[in-house]
Coordinates of N, CA and C in Angstrom, one line a residue:
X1096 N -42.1 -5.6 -20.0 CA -41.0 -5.8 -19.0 C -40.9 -7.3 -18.6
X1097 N -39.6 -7.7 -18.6 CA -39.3 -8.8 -18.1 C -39.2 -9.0 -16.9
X1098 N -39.7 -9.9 -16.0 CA -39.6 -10.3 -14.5 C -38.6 -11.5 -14.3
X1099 N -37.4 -11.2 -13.7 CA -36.5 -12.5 -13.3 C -36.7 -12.8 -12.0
X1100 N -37.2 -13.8 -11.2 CA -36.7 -14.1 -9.7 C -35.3 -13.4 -9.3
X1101 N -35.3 -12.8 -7.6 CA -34.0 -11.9 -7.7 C -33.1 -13.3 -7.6
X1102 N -33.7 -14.6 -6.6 CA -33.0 -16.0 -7.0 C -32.2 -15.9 -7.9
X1103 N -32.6 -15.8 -8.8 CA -32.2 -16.3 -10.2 C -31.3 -15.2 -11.0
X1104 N -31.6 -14.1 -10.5 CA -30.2 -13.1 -10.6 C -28.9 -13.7 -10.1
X1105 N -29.2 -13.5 -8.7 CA -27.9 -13.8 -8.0 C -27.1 -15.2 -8.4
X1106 N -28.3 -16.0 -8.6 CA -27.8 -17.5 -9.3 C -26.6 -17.0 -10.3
X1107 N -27.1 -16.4 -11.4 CA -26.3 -15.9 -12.3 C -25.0 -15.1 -12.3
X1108 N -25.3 -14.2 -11.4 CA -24.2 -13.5 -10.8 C -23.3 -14.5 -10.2
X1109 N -23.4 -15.6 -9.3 CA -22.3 -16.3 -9.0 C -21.9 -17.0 -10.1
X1110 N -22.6 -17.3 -11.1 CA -22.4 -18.2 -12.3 C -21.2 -17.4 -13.2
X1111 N -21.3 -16.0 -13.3 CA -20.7 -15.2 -13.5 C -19.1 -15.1 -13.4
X1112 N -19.1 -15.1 -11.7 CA -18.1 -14.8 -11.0 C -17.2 -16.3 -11.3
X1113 N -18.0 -17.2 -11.0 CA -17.4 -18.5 -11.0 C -16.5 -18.6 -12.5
X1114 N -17.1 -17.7 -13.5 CA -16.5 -18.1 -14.6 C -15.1 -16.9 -14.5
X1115 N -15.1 -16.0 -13.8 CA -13.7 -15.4 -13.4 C -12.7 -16.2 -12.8
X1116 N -13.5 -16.5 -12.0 CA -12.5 -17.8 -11.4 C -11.8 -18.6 -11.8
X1117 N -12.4 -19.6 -13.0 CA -12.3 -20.4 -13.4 C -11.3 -19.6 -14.7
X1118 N -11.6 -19.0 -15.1 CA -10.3 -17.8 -15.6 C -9.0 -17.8 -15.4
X1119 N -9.4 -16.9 -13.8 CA -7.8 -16.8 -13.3 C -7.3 -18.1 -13.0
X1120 N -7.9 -19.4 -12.4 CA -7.3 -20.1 -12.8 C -6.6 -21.0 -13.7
X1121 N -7.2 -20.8 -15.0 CA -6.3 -20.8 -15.9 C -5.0 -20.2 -16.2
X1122 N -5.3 -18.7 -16.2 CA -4.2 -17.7 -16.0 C -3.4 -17.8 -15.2
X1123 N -3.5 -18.5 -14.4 CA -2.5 -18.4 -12.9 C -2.4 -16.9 -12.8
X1124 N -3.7 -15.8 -12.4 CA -3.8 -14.8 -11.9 C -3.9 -14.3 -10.2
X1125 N -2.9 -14.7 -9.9 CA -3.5 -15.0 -8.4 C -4.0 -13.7 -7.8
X1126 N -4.2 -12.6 -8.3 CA -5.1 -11.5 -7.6 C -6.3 -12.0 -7.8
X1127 N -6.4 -12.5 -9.0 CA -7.6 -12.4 -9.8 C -8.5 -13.9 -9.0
X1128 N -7.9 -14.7 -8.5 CA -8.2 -15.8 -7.8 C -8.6 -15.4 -6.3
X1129 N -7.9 -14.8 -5.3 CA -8.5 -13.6 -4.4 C -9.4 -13.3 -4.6
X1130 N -9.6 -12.5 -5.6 CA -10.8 -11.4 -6.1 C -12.1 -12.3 -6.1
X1131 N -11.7 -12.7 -6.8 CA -13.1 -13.9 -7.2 C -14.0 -15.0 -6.1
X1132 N -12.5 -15.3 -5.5 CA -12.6 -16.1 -4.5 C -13.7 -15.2 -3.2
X1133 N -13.3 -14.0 -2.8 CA -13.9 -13.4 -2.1 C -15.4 -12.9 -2.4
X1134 N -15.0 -12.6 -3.7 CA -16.8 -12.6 -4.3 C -17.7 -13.5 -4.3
X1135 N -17.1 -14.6 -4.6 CA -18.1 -16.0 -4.3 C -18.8 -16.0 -3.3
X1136 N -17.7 -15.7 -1.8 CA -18.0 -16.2 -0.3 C -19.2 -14.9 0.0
X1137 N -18.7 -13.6 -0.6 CA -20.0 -12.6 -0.3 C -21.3 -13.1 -1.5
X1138 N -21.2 -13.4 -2.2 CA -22.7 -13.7 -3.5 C -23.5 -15.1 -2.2
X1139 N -22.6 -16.0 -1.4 CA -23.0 -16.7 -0.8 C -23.5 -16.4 0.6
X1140 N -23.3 -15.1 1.2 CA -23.3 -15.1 2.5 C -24.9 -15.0 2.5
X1141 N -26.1 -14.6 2.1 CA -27.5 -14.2 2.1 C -27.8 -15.7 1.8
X1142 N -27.6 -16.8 1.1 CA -27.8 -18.2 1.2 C -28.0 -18.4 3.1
X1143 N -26.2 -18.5 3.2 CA -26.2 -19.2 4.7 C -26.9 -18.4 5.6
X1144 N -26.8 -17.0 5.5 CA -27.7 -16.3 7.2 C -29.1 -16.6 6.9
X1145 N -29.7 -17.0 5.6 CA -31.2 -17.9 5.2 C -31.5 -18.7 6.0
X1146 N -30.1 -19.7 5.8 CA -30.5 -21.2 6.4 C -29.9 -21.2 8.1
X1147 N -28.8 -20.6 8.8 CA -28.4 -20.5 9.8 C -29.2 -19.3 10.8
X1148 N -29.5 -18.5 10.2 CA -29.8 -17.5 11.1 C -31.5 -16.9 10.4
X1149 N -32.4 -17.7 10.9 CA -33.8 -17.3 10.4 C -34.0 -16.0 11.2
X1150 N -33.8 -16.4 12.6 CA -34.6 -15.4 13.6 C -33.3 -14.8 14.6
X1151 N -32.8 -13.7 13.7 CA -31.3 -13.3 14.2 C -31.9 -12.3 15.4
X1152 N -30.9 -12.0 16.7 CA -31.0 -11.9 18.0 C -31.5 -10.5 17.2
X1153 N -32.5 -9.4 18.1 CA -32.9 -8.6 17.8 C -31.7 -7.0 17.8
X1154 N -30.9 -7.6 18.5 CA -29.5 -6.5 18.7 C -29.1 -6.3 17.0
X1155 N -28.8 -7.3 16.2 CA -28.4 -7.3 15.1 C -29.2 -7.4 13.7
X1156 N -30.5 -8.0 14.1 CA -31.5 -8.0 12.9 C -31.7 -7.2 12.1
X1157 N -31.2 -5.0 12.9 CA -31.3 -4.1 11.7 C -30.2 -3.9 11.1
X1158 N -28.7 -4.7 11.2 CA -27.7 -4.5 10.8 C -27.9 -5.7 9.6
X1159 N -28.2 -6.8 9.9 CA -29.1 -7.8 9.0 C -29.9 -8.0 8.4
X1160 N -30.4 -6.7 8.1 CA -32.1 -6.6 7.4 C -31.5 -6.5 5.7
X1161 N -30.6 -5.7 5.3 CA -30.6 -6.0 4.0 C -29.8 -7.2 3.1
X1162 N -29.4 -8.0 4.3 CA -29.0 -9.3 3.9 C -30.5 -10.6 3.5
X1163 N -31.4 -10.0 4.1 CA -32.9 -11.0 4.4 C -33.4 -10.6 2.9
X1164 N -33.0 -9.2 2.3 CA -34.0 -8.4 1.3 C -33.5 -9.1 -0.1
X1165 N -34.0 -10.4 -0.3 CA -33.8 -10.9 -1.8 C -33.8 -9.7 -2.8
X1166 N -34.1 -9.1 -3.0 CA -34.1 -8.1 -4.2 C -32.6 -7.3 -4.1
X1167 N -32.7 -6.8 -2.8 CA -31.3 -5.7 -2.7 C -29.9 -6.9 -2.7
X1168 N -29.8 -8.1 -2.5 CA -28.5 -8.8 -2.8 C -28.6 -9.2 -4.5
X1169 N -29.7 -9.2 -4.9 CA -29.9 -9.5 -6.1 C -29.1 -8.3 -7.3
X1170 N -29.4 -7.1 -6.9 CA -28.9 -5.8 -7.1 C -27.6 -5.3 -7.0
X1171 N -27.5 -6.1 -5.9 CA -25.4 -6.3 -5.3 C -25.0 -7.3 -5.9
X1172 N -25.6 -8.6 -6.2 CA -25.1 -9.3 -7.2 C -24.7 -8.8 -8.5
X1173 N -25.6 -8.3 -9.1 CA -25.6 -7.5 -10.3 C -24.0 -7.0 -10.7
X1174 N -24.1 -5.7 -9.0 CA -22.9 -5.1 -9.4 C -21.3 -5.9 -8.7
X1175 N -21.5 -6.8 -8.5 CA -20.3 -7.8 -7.8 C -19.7 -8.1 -9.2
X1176 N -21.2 -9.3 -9.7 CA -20.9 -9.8 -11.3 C -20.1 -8.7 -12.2
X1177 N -20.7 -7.6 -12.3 CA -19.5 -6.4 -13.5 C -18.6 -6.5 -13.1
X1178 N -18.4 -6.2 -11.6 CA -17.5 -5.6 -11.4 C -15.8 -6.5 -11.3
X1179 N -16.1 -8.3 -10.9 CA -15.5 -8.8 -11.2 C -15.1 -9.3 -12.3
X1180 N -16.3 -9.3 -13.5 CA -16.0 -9.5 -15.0 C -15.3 -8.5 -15.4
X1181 N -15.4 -7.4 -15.1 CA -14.7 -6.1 -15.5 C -13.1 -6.0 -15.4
X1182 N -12.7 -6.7 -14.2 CA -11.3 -6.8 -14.0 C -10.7 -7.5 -14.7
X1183 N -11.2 -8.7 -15.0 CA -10.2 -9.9 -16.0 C -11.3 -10.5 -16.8
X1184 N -11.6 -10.3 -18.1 CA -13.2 -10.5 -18.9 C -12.7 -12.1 -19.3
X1185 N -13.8 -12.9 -19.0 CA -13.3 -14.3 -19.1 C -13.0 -15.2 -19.8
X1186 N -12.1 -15.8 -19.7 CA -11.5 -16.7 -20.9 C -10.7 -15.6 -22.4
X1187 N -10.2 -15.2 -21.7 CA -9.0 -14.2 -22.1 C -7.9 -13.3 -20.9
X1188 N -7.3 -12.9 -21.7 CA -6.2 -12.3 -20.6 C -6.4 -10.7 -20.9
X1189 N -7.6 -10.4 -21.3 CA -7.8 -9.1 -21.1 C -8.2 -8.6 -19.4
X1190 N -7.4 -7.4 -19.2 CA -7.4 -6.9 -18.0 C -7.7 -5.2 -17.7
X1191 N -9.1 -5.3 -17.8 CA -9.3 -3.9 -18.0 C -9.0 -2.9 -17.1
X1192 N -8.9 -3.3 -16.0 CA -8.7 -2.2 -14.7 C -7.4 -1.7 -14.9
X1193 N -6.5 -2.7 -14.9 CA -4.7 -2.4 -14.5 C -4.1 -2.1 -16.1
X1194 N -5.1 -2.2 -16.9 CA -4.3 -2.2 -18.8 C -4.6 -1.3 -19.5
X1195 N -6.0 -2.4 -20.3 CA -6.5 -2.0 -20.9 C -7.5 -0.2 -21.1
X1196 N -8.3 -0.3 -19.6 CA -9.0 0.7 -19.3 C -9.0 1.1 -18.0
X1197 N -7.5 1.8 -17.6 CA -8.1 2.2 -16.1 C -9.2 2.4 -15.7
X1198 N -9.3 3.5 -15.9 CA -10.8 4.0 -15.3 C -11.8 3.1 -15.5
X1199 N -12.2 2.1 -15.8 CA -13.1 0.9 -16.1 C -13.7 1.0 -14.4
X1200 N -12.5 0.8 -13.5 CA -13.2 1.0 -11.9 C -14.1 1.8 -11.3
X1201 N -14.1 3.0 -11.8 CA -15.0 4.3 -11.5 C -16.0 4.0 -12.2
X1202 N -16.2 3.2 -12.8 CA -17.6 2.9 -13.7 C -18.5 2.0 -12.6
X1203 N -18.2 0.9 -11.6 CA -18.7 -0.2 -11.1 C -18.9 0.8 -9.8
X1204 N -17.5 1.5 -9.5 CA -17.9 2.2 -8.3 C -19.5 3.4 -8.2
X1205 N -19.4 3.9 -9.5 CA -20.5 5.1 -9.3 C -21.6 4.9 -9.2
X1206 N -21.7 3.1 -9.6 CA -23.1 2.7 -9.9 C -23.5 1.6 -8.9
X1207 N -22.7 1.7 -7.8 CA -22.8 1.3 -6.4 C -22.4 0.1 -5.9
X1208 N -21.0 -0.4 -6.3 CA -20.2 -1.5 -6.2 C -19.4 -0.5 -4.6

């Protein structure tokens, strides 16, 4: 079995997304620019509440607890990364959700996107 830092998942996973990005902007996809764009800001939010919020007020800390759990964002990274590759596969104008393979969405959803 292979061991990856969950770090170094999520690293990937934004590496991922970024390359969507960097896609639709090519494409001038501007959903697909949204999409991506918003993915970024969530792959990044467990960074900042790291560095801003160590010792979050105790009202909110259990609503905050699986943001602290490097493994479980690592996991949501995982399924962010598909699920935005999945929509527009990069560095082409294939578009599986809206084209190619509807149902392509029910796939990211079942497996906990």
């Amino acid at each position: 079995m292979v061991y990856i830092e969950p770090k170094t998942v999520l690293n990937v996973s934004r590496f991922i997304v970024f390359l969507g990005l960097v896609t639709a902007l090519v494409y001038w996809r501007i959903d697909h620019i949204y999409r991506t764009t918003v993915a970024l800001i969530g792959l990044y939010i467990p960074d900042l509440v790291e560095k801003y919020l160590k010792n979050p007020p105790s009202k909110i800390a259990l609503i905050l607890s699986p943001i602290y759990n490097v493994e479980s964002m690592a996991v949501l990274g995982i399924f962010i990364a598909i699920h935005v590759s999945l929509v527009n596969v990069p560095f082409t104008t294939i578009d599986l959700f809206h084209k190619e393979w509807r149902n392509a969405d029910m796939i990211s959803h079942f497996f906990g996107d």
